[in-house]
Amino acid sequence: MKVLIINGPNLNLLGVREPGIYGSRGFEDYLAELNNRYSGDVAIEYYQSNHEGGIIDKLHENGFGQVDGIVLNAGAYTHTSVAIADAISAINTPVIEVHISNVHKREEFRRHSYISPSCIGVIAGFGLDSYRLGIEAIKEIQKKK
Ligand code: DQA
């Protein structure tokens, strides 16, 4: 099975950025753990961009059978981007929306997601483990096919 993880804006700064909210571990380090855990089972591709268009292009490139599922943390674009929502709706690959923090426990503006209605489901608030839970969700979806 192939899964693509997409991280949006500012998530390249994980480990340094607001550690009280996002933790003190860099994503590359966590990704190595994920790859270890799923080796021989799930091939994980990773893409990060601070640009809306980059995320949209990546969704298009992987939206038609290239991977079995996409785990997407769109960062702040979650709360602003109709264009990313439209891209998710336009593709066939299942997309799971994930957030490290519990966005419902934070500022009011983080409670609304433009992308949730286009995604299969949402995982939020489990720290970096939200990504693993996203992969598990994709494994279950593929099992049922
Ligand atoms: C986030 C939550 C968003 O509100 C925020 O803009 C982020 C990260 C999270 O993973 O908790 O950049 O998506």
Short mmCIF file of C-alpha atoms and ligand atoms in Angstrom, two decimals:
data_model
loop_
_atom_site.label_atom_id
_atom_site.label_comp_id
_atom_site.label_asym_id
_atom_site.label_seq_id
_atom_site.Cartn_x
_atom_site.Cartn_y
_atom_site.Cartn_z
CA MET A 1 0.00 0.00 0.00
CA LYS A 2 1.12 3.54 -0.77
CA VAL A 3 0.24 6.58 1.34
CA LEU A 4 1.15 10.20 0.76
CA ILE A 5 1.47 12.57 3.71
CA ILE A 6 1.07 16.24 2.82
CA ASN A 7 1.98 18.93 5.31
CA GLY A 8 0.96 22.51 4.66
CA PRO A 9 2.32 25.88 5.75
CA ASN A 10 4.60 26.27 8.76
CA LEU A 11 4.68 22.53 9.41
CA ASN A 12 8.30 22.49 8.20
CA LEU A 13 8.99 24.23 11.52
CA LEU A 14 7.66 21.40 13.69
CA GLY A 15 9.90 20.95 16.71
CA VAL A 16 10.75 24.65 16.79
CA ARG A 17 7.32 26.20 16.24
CA GLU A 18 5.19 26.78 19.37
CA PRO A 19 6.38 23.56 21.08
CA GLY A 20 3.72 23.98 23.78
CA ILE A 21 1.10 23.30 21.10
CA TYR A 22 2.88 21.21 18.47
CA GLY A 23 5.57 19.45 20.53
CA SER A 24 9.34 19.53 20.30
CA ARG A 25 9.87 16.78 17.73
CA GLY A 26 10.76 17.56 14.13
CA PHE A 27 8.65 15.89 11.45
CA GLU A 28 11.57 14.17 9.71
CA ASP A 29 12.38 12.36 12.95
CA TYR A 30 8.75 11.24 13.36
CA LEU A 31 8.62 10.20 9.70
CA ALA A 32 11.62 7.90 10.25
CA GLU A 33 9.66 6.22 13.07
CA LEU A 34 6.59 5.85 10.84
CA ASN A 35 8.68 4.35 8.02
CA ASN A 36 10.20 1.89 10.47
CA ARG A 37 6.83 0.90 11.84
CA TYR A 38 5.25 0.37 8.43
CA SER A 39 8.25 -1.00 6.53
CA GLY A 40 7.22 -3.76 4.12
CA ASP A 41 3.56 -2.83 4.65
CA VAL A 42 2.98 0.81 3.72
CA ALA A 43 5.25 2.90 1.49
CA ILE A 44 5.04 6.46 2.79
CA GLU A 45 5.73 9.43 0.56
CA TYR A 46 6.09 12.86 2.10
CA TYR A 47 5.55 16.35 0.74
CA GLN A 48 5.54 19.69 2.55
CA SER A 49 4.76 23.08 1.09
CA ASN A 50 4.10 26.56 2.39
CA HIS A 51 2.24 27.35 -0.83
CA GLU A 52 -1.40 26.67 -1.60
CA GLY A 53 -0.71 25.93 -5.28
CA GLY A 54 2.00 23.40 -4.41
CA ILE A 55 -0.43 21.48 -2.23
CA ILE A 56 -3.09 21.57 -4.96
CA ASP A 57 -0.63 20.32 -7.62
CA LYS A 58 0.43 17.45 -5.33
CA LEU A 59 -3.22 16.49 -4.73
CA HIS A 60 -3.83 16.44 -8.51
CA GLU A 61 -0.67 14.39 -9.16
CA ASN A 62 -1.72 11.76 -6.64
CA GLY A 63 -5.47 11.93 -7.05
CA PHE A 64 -6.06 9.23 -9.63
CA GLY A 65 -4.70 5.90 -8.40
CA GLN A 66 -1.06 6.89 -7.86
CA VAL A 67 -1.40 6.27 -4.10
CA ASP A 68 -4.03 4.49 -1.97
CA GLY A 69 -4.70 7.43 0.30
CA ILE A 70 -3.55 10.88 1.33
CA VAL A 71 -3.08 12.10 4.91
CA LEU A 72 -3.38 15.88 4.72
CA ASN A 73 -2.52 18.46 7.35
CA ALA A 74 -3.31 21.64 5.45
CA GLY A 75 -2.27 23.82 8.41
CA ALA A 76 -3.91 27.24 8.37
CA TYR A 77 -5.19 26.66 4.80
CA THR A 78 -7.71 24.35 6.48
CA HIS A 79 -9.50 27.46 7.67
CA THR A 80 -9.17 29.56 4.52
CA SER A 81 -8.84 27.52 1.35
CA VAL A 82 -11.79 26.88 -0.93
CA ALA A 83 -9.22 25.99 -3.61
CA ILE A 84 -7.78 23.06 -1.60
CA ALA A 85 -11.31 21.91 -0.75
CA ASP A 86 -12.16 21.94 -4.48
CA ALA A 87 -8.98 20.00 -5.31
CA ILE A 88 -9.88 17.27 -2.79
CA SER A 89 -13.40 17.07 -4.24
CA ALA A 90 -11.97 16.84 -7.76
CA ILE A 91 -9.81 13.76 -7.10
CA ASN A 92 -10.66 10.08 -6.44
CA THR A 93 -8.00 9.23 -3.87
CA PRO A 94 -9.39 9.19 -0.31
CA VAL A 95 -8.09 12.12 1.75
CA ILE A 96 -7.97 12.10 5.56
CA GLU A 97 -7.74 15.52 7.23
CA VAL A 98 -5.41 15.52 10.22
CA HIS A 99 -4.35 18.05 12.82
CA ILE A 100 -1.73 17.73 15.52
CA SER A 101 -3.62 19.96 17.94
CA ASN A 102 -7.28 19.72 18.89
CA VAL A 103 -8.46 22.62 16.75
CA HIS A 104 -11.78 22.68 18.65
CA LYS A 105 -10.01 23.51 21.91
CA ARG A 106 -8.31 26.57 20.43
CA GLU A 107 -9.33 29.89 18.86
CA GLU A 108 -12.82 30.10 17.36
CA PHE A 109 -11.49 30.57 13.79
CA ARG A 110 -9.80 27.15 13.93
CA ARG A 111 -13.15 25.42 14.46
CA HIS A 112 -14.18 25.87 10.86
CA SER A 113 -12.60 23.74 8.17
CA TYR A 114 -13.26 24.37 4.48
CA ILE A 115 -11.74 21.01 3.64
CA SER A 116 -13.62 18.65 6.03
CA PRO A 117 -16.67 18.22 3.78
CA SER A 118 -14.39 17.02 0.96
CA CYS A 119 -12.44 14.56 3.14
CA ILE A 120 -13.35 11.03 4.25
CA GLY A 121 -12.87 12.00 7.90
CA VAL A 122 -10.98 14.15 10.36
CA ILE A 123 -8.42 13.26 13.05
CA ALA A 124 -7.32 16.01 15.42
CA GLY A 125 -5.69 16.43 18.77
CA PHE A 126 -3.46 13.36 19.09
CA GLY A 127 -0.17 15.15 18.54
CA LEU A 128 2.03 13.60 15.85
CA ASP A 129 0.16 10.33 16.38
CA SER A 130 -2.68 11.92 14.34
CA TYR A 131 -0.68 11.01 11.19
CA ARG A 132 -0.39 7.33 12.20
CA LEU A 133 -4.11 7.27 12.91
CA GLY A 134 -4.63 8.73 9.44
CA ILE A 135 -2.61 5.88 7.90
CA GLU A 136 -4.62 3.35 9.93
CA ALA A 137 -7.83 4.90 8.57
CA ILE A 138 -6.55 4.49 5.00
CA LYS A 139 -5.59 0.84 5.71
CA GLU A 140 -9.14 0.17 6.91
CA ILE A 141 -10.66 1.88 3.86
CA GLN A 142 -8.49 -0.25 1.54
CA LYS A 143 -9.38 -3.46 3.44
CA LYS A 144 -13.09 -2.82 2.88
CA LYS A 145 -12.65 -2.32 -0.88
C1 DQA B 1 -2.82 22.57 12.59
C2 DQA B 1 -3.91 23.45 13.18
C3 DQA B 1 -4.10 24.71 12.34
O1 DQA B 1 -5.10 25.52 12.92
C4 DQA B 1 -2.80 25.50 12.29
O2 DQA B 1 -2.97 26.63 11.46
C5 DQA B 1 -1.65 24.68 11.87
C6 DQA B 1 -1.51 23.32 12.39
C7 DQA B 1 -2.52 21.35 13.48
O3 DQA B 1 -1.90 20.42 12.98
O4 DQA B 1 -2.89 21.33 14.66
O5 DQA B 1 -0.76 25.13 11.14
O6 DQA B 1 -3.27 22.07 11.33
#
